[in-house]
Each structure stands twice: as structure tokens, then as C-alpha cells.
């Protein structure tokens, strides 16, 4: 009997270990019990609101106004944000007739045929969501949530804003597994207490939708995964030298002539639907129109605006084909930029507080100037573009080159996005930016470039004996950044405590030279999830426990219809401790 008891005790301990580590991103504070609870099929939700006198009142959420001046920038028209999220939660967890749930039986995480069956006496019939009065405008408080689940099945979620509620429901979803006999959801963790909030305010994915075709539907699927991993930004790199897929009604020929094909144009309605989809899930979708470089696609509609179009040899005039950059010190270009931004910004500012003006890889050779000669013209161009962005009450974002390579003067509210690691044995590019007093976003290509390691996409030139395109045909940034490399990134390694407040967060990057809708999911996931935990929790350390938690997140992504790649070999998950070296 003692051996048998020890066996079941071991299974129980394995279960507690497994479940305690199953949530992704890992909450800041968490205490889990070992009692199981059913989630009833008709479980409901009740909203309460904390009054200044401390009295709790019932609340119909759809009547809730924009109740706090501290509310995060979620679509103000989407008054049913949490109500809609609750219905998505129900659909994910409940095996309704003909539906596909996202819950899974966690057999992969136990030795073969050893997954214990829950012995369940109590159930959850209702979730109570309590809105507490915010005491500060800090983003950490706005995204804070707490979950309390009693052994008897009472559930209380405490939040300061709807965004915290979305995060809470994302975590609540991950507490449940599918019962092997009935198929219903149960949690083995009661009683449970979680308190959670993010380290970084800005947690994003930069997705290139211009170089190869990525459709609005594919972006919406990506937003589902981002929301589940508590991201709050999707940065769409919307146009580039090769293609202009974005409809601009004030400049209709831009997309008509600049896109690869008329079937590939993102309409005004497409963009709005994607931004609304993100807003409902707590993710701001904001755009980048990269300029004055990476703009050769404009030539198809407005050739007089582009300098050095398709000039050869192109590597001398641009980072990629096709060469061509917006002219500087040119009245027609100034008017074009104003028309473009005054069309686009009013539509996007409804959903986001940011707009990205690009600015990377501006090549002085394309203007037949030195960097010092080009600088005043570039400064004038950037001044105008930023003034247009700020006139629509948006915060401008630019790439690091404007500051570090061209030494431009930028308004203090401009956010500098850093993509280079910096020189060896010197300060990181991120450290250089914050040392100059600017707010910054990290995402070094040494760790967070998802396109790296897939090989050179260019062709060798038979007329060039010194062509860099040669065996083993590597790209400029090998090797492939696997999820462990992404998770090991410590963006604040050389940032002083006094300057860390300037680091708003970061983005993991998916450039599109070899990615389209067919391989988008596998190129993103689960690597983006690995970056998500760093953005939520800060520096991490790769371990078997991290592997197992990320493997569970992968199961959730697959359940949501996202073709995420495996984290490790299933045998390793079923035999903990046996794949260490």
C-alpha cells in the first residue's frame, strides 16, 4: 500500500508542478491549490463597480461609459469589450454542439498512460468581475488583474480597467483542461490566487505586410495569438520599396499602381476591421509608412517624387532592391506627405496613440551627397512629417538611424525604435538612445529578428565574380533565432537604473522577404510567445520548466487555429528530466 500511495503522491506532485508552471506569460504572484473544479456549461458573469465609499454595486457592462480618464486607448465605441471577451472565453472552453473547443487533454505532459483523472466535487457557476477605482494613470495599474478562486467554486476577478479584464480572462482560459471522459473543462488548481501586471508598457510584434502578401484575415489570426500572450501592440510595416498595398483614398493611384496586384490591396474597410479586431482584444494596431527611404513603390504612381529609382548597381544606393527614395527639399514631396498623412492619420488615430514614420536605412548615395550634406535636408523632411503626426495628437515613432546615424534633432516625445545591437565592446544602441534622453523600444536583430537564418533570398549575379550570394547562401544575420535565443534576450543588460524608465518596451520583428500567409504562423509561433514573456516579466532564464509552459501555450495556439510549431519533442514532455544535458 505504501508503494501505491507513493505512486499516486508522485502523480499528484507531477500534476501540481505541471499546472503551477502551465500559465504563459507566468504571473508575477501565484498560489495554486490541488483541488479540482468543473466549469459549468452555462457559467455566467456578473460585473460590479467599486464606488468611492467602498460600496460594491452591480453593473451592466454595456452601460459602462468611458468611466476613467486613465482608460487605455481601446476603441471607445467598443463598449462591449469585456462582454465580447467573455463570449469568446465561453466558446473556447465549452464543447457546444458542432463546435471546436481550445481546451486540450494534457496527456503530453505526463508519462505514458499516467495522466491522473480529476476527482471533482464542486463547480464554477459564475465569474464576478470587480472594477476597482484607479489611483494613478500608471500603465502597470491599468493592466493589473487579480484572480481568486475558492475551493467551493467562487471566482472573483479584480481589475482597474477593461484591459486588465482582457488579461485576466486570458489567464483564466489557461487554467482549464479538457476531461478525457466527458470533454468538459475543469481546473485542478483550487484554491487559487493570482496577482499580475506587466514590466513593460509597450509589448509588440512588428509585422511586414508589404514585401510578400499577408491578408487581413491572416493578421486577425495573428492578433488572436498576440492577445492570448498579453501583447498590446501590433506594428504593421505597411509599405516598402517593393509594394504599396495600402489604399489611400486621397491618393488612389498609390495602391492601384504600387501594389503587386489589385487583389492584394488592403482597403480602408480592411484596415478598419483589423484595427477594430485588435481593439476588441486589447491590442493597438498601428501603422508604419517608412520614409524617405524604402519608398521606391511610390514611383509607379508618382515617378517625379522619387530619386534614384532602380539605379544600378542597387547595393550602392539602397539596402534592398528596388532602389529609390523620396526626394528631399522638394515642395511636391512635402505636399504628398501632407496629403498622405492627413488621409491616413484621422482614420488610425481612432484606434491607437502611435504612428511610425520609419526612417531606417536612408542612403546618402541615392542623393549623391555625403551624410553631412544630406543631414539638413533630412532634418527638414522629418520636422514636417513629425509635425503632421503631432497635429493629429499621435506620438511619432522613428527608427534609430535618425538619431544615431544622422544626429537629427527630434521632439522629446518621439519614440526611438532600436533594431541594431550596437558595436562590440561598446554601449548598445538602446543605451545610446536613452543616454540622449529619448524614450525607446528595443528588439535587437541579434535576438529578436524572426526572419534571420532562413538563407539569402537574393540571386547571384553571373556578371559579378565577387557576388556575396554564394554557398552556404546565408542571409546577413544567421543563424535562425530559435525560441531559446529569443527568451535569453536581456534588453536592459547595460541600461542604468536611472535610465530604465525611458525604455517603454519592445517589439519582436517579422520582416517579410520569405514570409507570407502560408508560413506566417510557423515563422511566428511559438517564438513570438517567447518574446511575450520577456516583455511581460522582464529578463528570463531558459529552463525545462519554461519549455514545458511554452509547450502548453503552443497547445492553446493550435486550439485557436494557429499553426504554431512544436516547442520540443513530445517524448521530452512526457518524460520530465530526461532531455537535460
Coordinates of C-alpha atoms in Angstrom, one line a residue:
X1 CA 0.0 0.0 0.0
X2 CA 2.8 2.4 0.8
X3 CA 4.3 2.0 -2.7
X4 CA 0.9 2.6 -4.3
X5 CA 0.4 5.6 -2.1
X6 CA 3.8 7.0 -3.1
X7 CA 3.0 6.4 -6.7
X8 CA -0.2 8.4 -6.5
X9 CA 1.5 11.0 -4.5
X10 CA 4.2 11.3 -7.2
X11 CA 1.5 11.7 -9.8
X12 CA -0.1 14.4 -7.7
X13 CA 3.2 16.2 -7.3
X14 CA 3.8 16.0 -11.0
X15 CA 0.4 17.4 -11.6
X16 CA 0.9 20.3 -9.2
X17 CA 4.3 21.0 -10.8
X18 CA 2.9 20.9 -14.3
X19 CA -0.1 23.0 -13.6
X20 CA 1.8 25.5 -11.5
X21 CA 4.0 26.2 -14.4
X22 CA 1.3 26.0 -17.2
X23 CA 0.4 29.6 -17.5
X24 CA 2.1 31.8 -20.1
X25 CA 3.3 34.5 -19.5
X26 CA 4.0 33.5 -16.0
X27 CA 2.1 35.7 -13.5
X28 CA 4.0 37.8 -11.0
X29 CA 2.4 36.3 -8.0
X30 CA 0.6 33.0 -7.9
X31 CA -0.5 30.4 -5.3
X32 CA -2.2 27.2 -6.5
X33 CA -4.0 24.5 -4.7
X34 CA -4.7 20.9 -5.8
X35 CA -8.5 20.6 -5.7
X36 CA -10.4 20.3 -9.0
X37 CA -13.5 22.2 -10.1
X38 CA -15.8 21.8 -13.0
X39 CA -16.7 24.8 -15.1
X40 CA -20.5 24.6 -15.7
X41 CA -21.6 24.8 -19.3
X42 CA -23.9 27.8 -18.5
X43 CA -21.5 29.6 -16.3
X44 CA -22.2 33.3 -16.2
X45 CA -20.6 36.6 -15.5
X46 CA -21.5 39.4 -13.1
X47 CA -19.9 42.9 -13.1
X48 CA -19.6 45.0 -10.0
X49 CA -18.2 48.5 -9.6
X50 CA -16.4 49.9 -6.5
X51 CA -17.8 53.2 -5.5
X52 CA -15.7 55.9 -3.8
X53 CA -17.4 55.0 -0.5
X54 CA -16.3 51.4 -0.9
X55 CA -19.7 50.0 -1.6
X56 CA -19.9 47.5 -4.4
X57 CA -22.7 47.9 -7.0
X58 CA -23.9 45.6 -9.7
X59 CA -23.0 46.9 -13.2
X60 CA -24.4 46.2 -16.6
X61 CA -21.1 46.5 -18.6
X62 CA -22.8 47.6 -21.8
X63 CA -24.0 50.7 -20.0
X64 CA -20.5 51.4 -18.7
X65 CA -19.3 54.8 -20.1
X66 CA -15.7 55.7 -20.7
X67 CA -15.5 55.7 -16.9
X68 CA -12.0 56.6 -16.2
X69 CA -9.7 59.3 -17.6
X70 CA -7.0 56.7 -17.1
X71 CA -8.6 54.2 -19.5
X72 CA -6.1 52.8 -22.0
X73 CA -6.6 53.6 -25.7
X74 CA -9.0 50.8 -26.6
X75 CA -11.7 51.6 -29.2
X76 CA -14.1 53.9 -27.3
X77 CA -17.0 52.7 -29.4
X78 CA -16.5 49.1 -28.4
X79 CA -18.4 49.3 -25.2
X80 CA -18.9 45.5 -25.1
X81 CA -15.2 44.8 -25.0
X82 CA -15.3 42.6 -21.9
X83 CA -18.7 41.2 -22.8
X84 CA -17.4 40.1 -26.1
X85 CA -14.2 38.7 -24.5
X86 CA -16.4 36.6 -22.1
X87 CA -18.3 35.1 -25.0
X88 CA -15.0 34.2 -26.7
X89 CA -13.9 32.6 -23.5
X90 CA -17.1 30.5 -23.3
X91 CA -16.7 29.4 -26.9
X92 CA -13.0 28.5 -26.3
X93 CA -13.8 26.4 -23.2
X94 CA -17.2 24.8 -23.8
X95 CA -17.9 21.8 -26.1
X96 CA -21.1 23.2 -27.7
X97 CA -22.7 21.1 -30.4
X98 CA -20.6 21.1 -33.5
X99 CA -18.1 23.5 -32.0
X100 CA -14.3 23.1 -31.5
X101 CA -13.0 24.0 -28.1
X102 CA -9.5 25.2 -27.5
X103 CA -9.0 23.2 -24.3
X104 CA -6.9 20.1 -24.5
X105 CA -6.2 16.9 -22.5
X106 CA -2.7 17.4 -21.1
X107 CA -1.6 13.8 -21.8
X108 CA 1.6 15.1 -23.4
X109 CA 2.8 16.4 -20.0
X110 CA 2.7 13.1 -18.1
X111 CA 4.4 9.7 -18.5
X112 CA 2.5 7.4 -21.0
X113 CA -0.9 6.4 -19.7
X114 CA -0.2 8.1 -16.4
X115 CA -2.3 11.2 -16.7
X116 CA -4.4 11.3 -13.5
X117 CA -8.2 11.8 -13.7
X118 CA -9.6 14.6 -11.6
X119 CA -11.9 13.8 -8.7
X120 CA -14.3 16.7 -8.7
X121 CA -16.9 17.6 -6.1
X122 CA -17.5 21.3 -6.7
X123 CA -18.0 23.6 -9.7
X124 CA -17.8 27.1 -11.0
X125 CA -21.2 28.7 -12.0
X126 CA -20.3 32.3 -12.1
X127 CA -17.4 34.8 -12.6
X128 CA -17.6 38.1 -10.7
X129 CA -15.6 40.9 -12.3
X130 CA -15.0 43.8 -10.0
X131 CA -13.9 47.2 -11.3
X132 CA -11.8 49.0 -8.7
X133 CA -11.2 52.7 -8.8
X134 CA -7.8 53.5 -10.3
X135 CA -5.5 55.6 -8.1
X136 CA -2.9 56.5 -10.7
X137 CA -2.6 56.7 -14.5
X138 CA 0.3 54.2 -14.5
X139 CA 0.1 51.5 -17.2
X140 CA 1.0 48.8 -14.7
X141 CA -2.1 49.6 -12.7
X142 CA -4.3 49.8 -15.8
X143 CA -3.1 46.3 -16.9
X144 CA -3.2 44.8 -13.4
X145 CA -5.6 42.0 -12.7
X146 CA -6.2 39.6 -9.8
X147 CA -7.9 36.2 -9.8
X148 CA -9.3 34.5 -6.7
X149 CA -10.9 31.0 -6.9
X150 CA -12.1 29.3 -3.8
X151 CA -12.3 25.6 -3.2
X152 CA -16.1 25.9 -3.4
X153 CA -16.0 27.5 -6.9
X154 CA -16.4 31.2 -6.2
X155 CA -14.4 33.3 -8.7
X156 CA -13.5 37.0 -8.3
X157 CA -11.5 38.9 -10.9
X158 CA -10.4 42.4 -9.8
X159 CA -9.3 45.0 -12.3
X160 CA -8.8 48.7 -12.8
X161 CA -9.7 48.8 -16.5
X162 CA -11.1 46.7 -19.3
X163 CA -7.6 45.9 -20.5
X164 CA -6.8 44.3 -17.2
X165 CA -10.0 42.3 -17.6
X166 CA -8.9 41.0 -21.0
X167 CA -5.6 39.9 -19.5
X168 CA -7.4 38.2 -16.6
X169 CA -9.7 36.2 -19.0
X170 CA -6.6 35.2 -21.0
X171 CA -5.1 33.7 -17.8
X172 CA -8.4 32.2 -16.7
X173 CA -8.7 30.4 -20.0
X174 CA -5.3 28.7 -19.4
X175 CA -6.4 27.3 -16.1
X176 CA -8.7 24.7 -17.7
X177 CA -8.1 21.3 -19.3
X178 CA -10.5 19.0 -21.2
X179 CA -11.7 16.0 -19.2
X180 CA -11.0 12.8 -21.1
X181 CA -14.3 11.2 -20.2
X182 CA -16.9 14.0 -20.6
X183 CA -14.9 16.5 -22.6
X184 CA -15.9 19.3 -20.2
X185 CA -13.4 21.8 -18.8
X186 CA -12.0 21.5 -15.3
X187 CA -9.3 23.3 -13.3
X188 CA -7.1 21.3 -10.9
X189 CA -5.8 24.4 -9.1
X190 CA -8.3 25.4 -6.5
X191 CA -7.9 27.3 -4.2
X192 CA -6.1 29.8 -6.4
X193 CA -4.7 33.3 -6.1
X194 CA -3.1 35.3 -8.8
X195 CA -1.9 38.9 -8.9
X196 CA -0.3 40.0 -12.2
X197 CA 0.9 43.1 -14.1
X198 CA 3.4 43.8 -16.8
X199 CA 7.0 45.1 -16.5
X200 CA 6.9 46.9 -19.9
X201 CA 4.2 49.3 -21.2
X202 CA 4.8 48.5 -24.9
X203 CA 4.7 44.8 -25.9
X204 CA 4.6 44.4 -29.6
X205 CA 5.1 42.5 -32.8
X206 CA 6.4 44.3 -35.9
X207 CA 4.8 42.5 -38.9
X208 CA 5.8 43.3 -42.5
X209 CA 2.8 43.1 -44.8
X210 CA 4.3 44.7 -47.8
X211 CA 7.2 42.6 -49.2
X212 CA 5.0 39.4 -49.5
X213 CA 1.3 39.1 -49.3
X214 CA -0.3 38.9 -45.8
X215 CA -4.0 39.3 -45.8
X216 CA -6.2 41.0 -43.2
X217 CA -7.6 37.6 -42.2
X218 CA -4.1 36.3 -41.5
X219 CA -3.3 39.4 -39.5
X220 CA -6.5 38.8 -37.4
X221 CA -5.4 35.3 -36.7
X222 CA -2.1 36.7 -35.5
X223 CA -4.0 39.1 -33.3
X224 CA -5.7 36.2 -31.6
X225 CA -2.3 34.8 -30.6
X226 CA -1.0 38.1 -29.5
X227 CA -3.9 38.7 -27.2
X228 CA -3.6 35.3 -25.7
X229 CA 0.1 36.1 -24.9
X230 CA -0.8 39.6 -23.5
X231 CA 0.8 41.7 -26.2
X232 CA -0.8 45.1 -26.6
X233 CA 0.8 46.4 -29.8
X234 CA 0.8 45.2 -33.4
X235 CA 3.0 47.4 -35.6
X236 CA 2.2 46.9 -39.3
X237 CA 5.0 47.7 -41.6
X238 CA 2.5 48.6 -44.3
X239 CA 4.6 49.7 -47.3
X240 CA 8.1 49.3 -48.6
X241 CA 10.2 49.7 -51.8
X242 CA 8.7 46.6 -53.4
X243 CA 5.0 47.1 -52.8
X244 CA 2.4 49.6 -51.6
X245 CA -0.6 47.5 -50.7
X246 CA -2.5 50.1 -48.6
X247 CA -5.4 52.0 -50.1
X248 CA -5.2 55.8 -49.6
X249 CA -8.4 57.4 -51.0
X250 CA -6.8 60.8 -51.3
X251 CA -4.1 59.3 -53.4
X252 CA -5.9 56.4 -55.2
X253 CA -3.2 55.6 -57.7
X254 CA -0.7 54.7 -54.9
X255 CA -2.2 51.3 -54.2
X256 CA -3.7 50.8 -57.7
X257 CA -0.3 51.1 -59.3
X258 CA 2.0 50.4 -56.4
X259 CA 0.6 47.1 -55.2
X260 CA 1.6 43.8 -56.7
X261 CA -1.9 43.2 -57.9
X262 CA -5.3 44.8 -57.4
X263 CA -6.4 41.7 -55.5
X264 CA -3.7 42.3 -52.9
X265 CA -4.8 45.8 -51.8
X266 CA -5.8 46.5 -48.2
X267 CA -8.9 48.6 -48.5
X268 CA -10.0 51.3 -46.0
X269 CA -12.5 48.8 -44.7
X270 CA -9.9 46.0 -44.4
X271 CA -7.6 48.2 -42.2
X272 CA -10.5 49.3 -40.1
X273 CA -11.7 45.8 -39.5
X274 CA -8.2 44.7 -38.4
X275 CA -7.8 47.7 -36.1
X276 CA -11.3 47.0 -34.6
X277 CA -10.4 43.3 -34.2
X278 CA -7.3 44.2 -32.3
X279 CA -9.1 46.8 -30.1
X280 CA -11.6 44.2 -29.0
X281 CA -8.6 42.1 -27.9
X282 CA -6.6 44.8 -26.2
X283 CA -4.1 45.2 -29.0
X284 CA -3.4 48.6 -30.6
X285 CA -2.8 48.1 -34.3
X286 CA -0.6 51.0 -35.5
X287 CA 0.9 51.7 -38.9
X288 CA 4.4 52.4 -40.3
X289 CA 4.8 54.3 -43.5
X290 CA 8.6 54.1 -43.9
X291 CA 10.1 57.2 -45.5
X292 CA 12.0 58.8 -47.1
X293 CA 13.9 55.5 -47.7
X294 CA 12.1 52.3 -48.7
X295 CA 9.7 54.2 -50.9
X296 CA 10.5 53.1 -54.4
X297 CA 7.0 51.6 -54.8
X298 CA 5.7 55.2 -54.9
X299 CA 7.4 55.6 -58.3
X300 CA 4.7 53.5 -60.0
X301 CA 2.1 56.2 -59.3
X302 CA 4.2 59.3 -58.8
X303 CA 7.6 58.9 -60.5
X304 CA 8.5 62.6 -60.2
X305 CA 8.7 62.2 -56.4
X306 CA 11.4 59.5 -56.3
X307 CA 15.2 60.0 -56.5
X308 CA 17.5 57.3 -58.0
X309 CA 14.7 54.9 -58.9
X310 CA 16.1 51.4 -59.8
X311 CA 19.5 52.9 -60.0
X312 CA 22.3 50.3 -60.6
X313 CA 24.2 48.8 -59.1
X314 CA 21.4 48.9 -56.5
X315 CA 23.5 47.8 -53.4
X316 CA 25.3 51.2 -53.8
X317 CA 22.1 53.1 -53.4
X318 CA 19.8 51.1 -51.2
X319 CA 19.7 48.3 -48.6
X320 CA 17.4 46.2 -50.9
X321 CA 16.1 46.3 -54.4
X322 CA 14.5 48.3 -55.8
X323 CA 16.5 51.5 -55.1
X324 CA 14.6 54.8 -54.8
X325 CA 13.9 57.3 -52.1
X326 CA 11.6 60.3 -51.7
X327 CA 13.2 63.5 -52.9
X328 CA 14.2 66.0 -50.2
X329 CA 13.9 69.8 -50.3
X330 CA 11.0 69.3 -52.8
X331 CA 7.7 71.1 -52.5
X332 CA 5.8 68.3 -54.3
X333 CA 7.1 65.7 -51.9
X334 CA 6.1 67.9 -48.9
X335 CA 2.6 68.2 -50.3
X336 CA 2.4 64.5 -51.0
X337 CA 3.4 63.7 -47.4
X338 CA 0.8 66.1 -46.1
X339 CA -1.9 64.6 -48.3
X340 CA -1.0 61.1 -47.3
X341 CA -0.9 61.6 -43.6
X342 CA -4.0 63.8 -43.5
X343 CA -5.9 61.0 -45.1
X344 CA -4.4 58.1 -43.0
X345 CA -3.9 59.6 -39.6
X346 CA -7.5 60.6 -38.8
X347 CA -8.6 57.0 -39.6
X348 CA -5.9 55.3 -37.5
X349 CA -5.9 57.7 -34.5
X350 CA -9.3 56.3 -33.5
X351 CA -7.6 53.0 -32.6
X352 CA -4.1 53.9 -31.5
X353 CA -1.9 56.6 -30.0
X354 CA 1.1 55.9 -32.2
X355 CA 2.2 56.4 -35.8
X356 CA 5.6 55.2 -37.2
X357 CA 7.4 57.3 -39.7
X358 CA 10.2 54.8 -40.5
X359 CA 13.5 56.5 -41.2
X360 CA 15.8 53.4 -41.4
X361 CA 18.5 52.8 -44.0
X362 CA 18.3 56.3 -45.7
X363 CA 21.1 56.1 -48.2
X364 CA 23.0 59.3 -48.8
X365 CA 24.4 57.9 -52.0
X366 CA 20.9 57.9 -53.6
X367 CA 21.0 61.7 -53.2
X368 CA 24.7 62.0 -54.4
X369 CA 25.5 63.6 -51.1
X370 CA 27.6 62.9 -48.1
X371 CA 25.9 62.2 -44.7
X372 CA 26.8 65.7 -43.5
X373 CA 25.4 67.3 -46.7
X374 CA 22.2 65.3 -46.5
X375 CA 21.5 65.9 -42.8
X376 CA 19.9 69.4 -43.0
X377 CA 17.6 68.3 -45.8
X378 CA 16.6 65.1 -43.9
X379 CA 16.0 67.2 -40.8
X380 CA 13.6 69.4 -42.7
X381 CA 11.7 66.4 -44.1
X382 CA 11.4 64.8 -40.7
X383 CA 10.4 68.0 -39.0
X384 CA 7.4 68.3 -41.4
X385 CA 6.4 64.7 -41.1
X386 CA 6.5 64.7 -37.3
X387 CA 4.5 68.0 -37.2
X388 CA 1.8 66.3 -39.2
X389 CA 1.7 63.3 -36.9
X390 CA 1.6 65.5 -33.8
X391 CA -1.2 67.7 -35.3
X392 CA -3.4 64.6 -35.1
X393 CA -2.4 64.1 -31.4
X394 CA -0.4 61.0 -32.1
X395 CA 3.0 60.1 -30.8
X396 CA 5.6 59.7 -33.6
X397 CA 7.9 56.7 -33.7
X398 CA 11.1 56.6 -35.8
X399 CA 13.9 54.1 -36.4
X400 CA 17.2 54.7 -34.6
X401 CA 19.2 55.9 -37.6
X402 CA 17.6 59.3 -37.4
X403 CA 19.2 59.8 -34.0
X404 CA 22.3 57.7 -34.1
X405 CA 23.5 58.0 -37.7
X406 CA 22.2 61.4 -38.8
X407 CA 22.1 63.1 -35.4
X408 CA 18.8 64.7 -36.1
X409 CA 17.0 66.9 -33.5
X410 CA 13.8 65.2 -32.6
X411 CA 11.0 66.3 -30.2
X412 CA 11.2 64.8 -26.7
X413 CA 8.0 62.8 -27.1
X414 CA 9.4 61.0 -30.2
X415 CA 9.9 57.3 -29.5
X416 CA 13.1 55.8 -31.0
X417 CA 12.8 52.2 -32.1
X418 CA 16.1 50.4 -31.9
X419 CA 16.9 47.4 -34.1
X420 CA 20.7 47.1 -34.0
X421 CA 22.6 45.6 -31.1
X422 CA 25.4 48.2 -31.2
X423 CA 29.2 47.9 -31.7
X424 CA 31.0 45.1 -30.0
X425 CA 32.5 46.0 -26.6
X426 CA 30.6 49.3 -26.7
X427 CA 27.3 50.5 -25.4
X428 CA 24.3 49.0 -27.0
X429 CA 22.3 51.1 -29.5
X430 CA 19.5 51.1 -26.9
X431 CA 21.9 52.5 -24.3
X432 CA 23.0 55.2 -26.7
X433 CA 19.4 56.3 -27.3
X434 CA 18.3 56.5 -23.7
X435 CA 21.6 58.3 -22.8
X436 CA 20.3 61.1 -25.1
X437 CA 17.1 61.3 -23.1
X438 CA 14.7 59.7 -25.6
X439 CA 12.1 57.1 -24.9
X440 CA 13.0 53.8 -26.7
X441 CA 11.7 50.5 -27.9
X442 CA 14.1 47.5 -28.0
X443 CA 14.3 44.5 -30.3
X444 CA 17.9 43.8 -31.4
X445 CA 18.4 41.8 -34.6
X446 CA 20.8 39.6 -32.8
X447 CA 17.9 38.1 -30.8
X448 CA 14.5 39.3 -32.0
X449 CA 14.6 39.2 -35.8
X450 CA 12.4 36.2 -36.8
X451 CA 13.4 36.4 -40.5
X452 CA 17.1 35.7 -39.8
X453 CA 18.6 32.3 -40.6
X454 CA 16.3 31.4 -43.4
X455 CA 19.0 31.9 -46.0
X456 CA 19.8 34.5 -48.7
X457 CA 16.7 35.5 -50.8
X458 CA 18.8 37.3 -53.4
X459 CA 20.2 35.6 -56.6
X460 CA 23.8 35.6 -57.6
X461 CA 24.8 37.9 -60.4
X462 CA 26.7 36.0 -63.1
X463 CA 28.4 39.2 -64.1
X464 CA 29.8 39.8 -60.6
X465 CA 32.6 37.4 -59.6
X466 CA 32.6 38.8 -56.1
X467 CA 28.8 38.3 -55.6
X468 CA 28.1 37.8 -51.9
X469 CA 25.4 35.3 -52.8
X470 CA 27.3 32.1 -52.6
X471 CA 27.4 28.8 -50.6
X472 CA 26.2 28.2 -48.0
X473 CA 23.8 31.1 -49.1
X474 CA 23.3 32.6 -45.6
X475 CA 21.5 35.8 -45.0
X476 CA 23.1 38.7 -43.2
X477 CA 22.0 37.7 -39.8
X478 CA 22.3 34.0 -39.3
X479 CA 21.6 31.7 -37.5
X480 CA 17.8 31.4 -37.1
X481 CA 16.8 32.8 -33.8
X482 CA 15.1 29.9 -32.1
X483 CA 12.8 30.4 -29.1
X484 CA 15.5 29.9 -26.6
X485 CA 17.7 32.6 -28.2
X486 CA 14.7 34.9 -28.1
X487 CA 13.9 34.1 -24.5
X488 CA 17.5 34.7 -23.5
X489 CA 17.5 38.3 -24.6
X490 CA 18.2 40.8 -21.8
X491 CA 17.4 44.2 -23.3
X492 CA 18.3 46.1 -20.1
X493 CA 21.7 44.5 -19.7
X494 CA 23.6 47.8 -20.0
X495 CA 20.9 50.2 -19.1
X496 CA 21.3 52.0 -15.8
X497 CA 18.5 52.1 -13.2
X498 CA 18.2 55.9 -13.7
X499 CA 17.5 55.5 -17.4
X500 CA 15.3 52.4 -17.4
X501 CA 12.1 54.4 -17.2
X502 CA 12.9 55.6 -20.8
X503 CA 12.7 52.0 -22.1
X504 CA 9.0 51.7 -22.8
X505 CA 9.2 48.1 -24.0
X506 CA 10.0 46.4 -27.3
X507 CA 8.9 44.5 -30.4
X508 CA 9.9 41.3 -31.9
X509 CA 10.3 41.6 -35.7
X510 CA 8.9 39.6 -38.6
X511 CA 10.3 41.0 -41.9
X512 CA 8.6 39.6 -44.9
X513 CA 11.2 38.7 -47.5
X514 CA 10.5 35.0 -47.1
X515 CA 7.2 35.0 -45.2
X516 CA 3.7 35.2 -46.5
X517 CA 0.3 33.8 -45.3
X518 CA 1.3 30.2 -46.0
X519 CA 4.2 30.1 -43.5
X520 CA 3.3 33.0 -41.3
X521 CA 2.1 31.0 -38.3
X522 CA 5.1 28.7 -38.2
X523 CA 7.5 31.6 -38.6
X524 CA 5.9 33.5 -35.8
X525 CA 4.8 30.9 -33.2
X526 CA 5.9 29.8 -30.7
X527 CA 8.9 32.3 -30.9
X528 CA 6.7 35.3 -30.6
X529 CA 5.2 33.8 -27.4
X530 CA 8.8 33.5 -26.0
X531 CA 9.3 37.2 -26.6
X532 CA 5.9 37.9 -25.0
X533 CA 7.0 36.5 -21.6
X534 CA 10.2 38.7 -21.6
X535 CA 8.0 41.7 -22.4
X536 CA 5.6 40.8 -19.6
X537 CA 8.0 39.6 -17.0
X538 CA 11.4 41.0 -17.9
X539 CA 14.6 39.0 -18.3
X540 CA 14.1 35.3 -18.3
X541 CA 16.3 32.2 -18.0
X542 CA 15.8 29.2 -20.2
X543 CA 14.9 26.0 -18.2
X544 CA 12.9 22.8 -18.6
X545 CA 10.0 24.5 -16.7
X546 CA 10.0 27.3 -19.3
X547 CA 10.0 24.7 -22.1
X548 CA 7.0 22.9 -20.6
X549 CA 5.0 26.0 -20.0
X550 CA 5.7 27.2 -23.6
X551 CA 4.7 23.8 -24.9
X552 CA 1.3 24.3 -23.2
X553 CA 0.9 27.7 -24.8
X554 CA 1.6 26.1 -28.1
X555 CA -1.4 23.7 -27.5
X556 CA -3.6 26.8 -26.9
X557 CA -2.4 28.4 -30.1
X558 CA -3.1 25.3 -32.1
X559 CA -6.5 25.1 -30.5
X560 CA -7.2 28.7 -31.7
X561 CA -6.4 27.6 -35.3
X562 CA -2.8 28.9 -35.3
X563 CA -0.3 26.5 -36.9
X564 CA 2.4 27.0 -34.3
X565 CA 5.4 24.8 -34.5
X566 CA 6.3 22.4 -31.7
X567 CA 8.5 23.6 -28.8
X568 CA 10.3 20.3 -28.2
X569 CA 9.9 16.5 -28.7
X570 CA 6.7 15.1 -27.2
X571 CA 8.8 12.3 -25.6
X572 CA 10.7 15.0 -23.6
X573 CA 7.4 16.5 -22.3
X574 CA 6.2 13.0 -21.3
X575 CA 9.4 12.2 -19.5
X576 CA 10.4 15.3 -17.5
X577 CA 14.1 15.5 -16.6
X578 CA 15.2 13.1 -19.3
X579 CA 16.2 15.6 -22.0
X580 CA 18.6 17.7 -20.0
X581 CA 22.3 17.8 -20.8

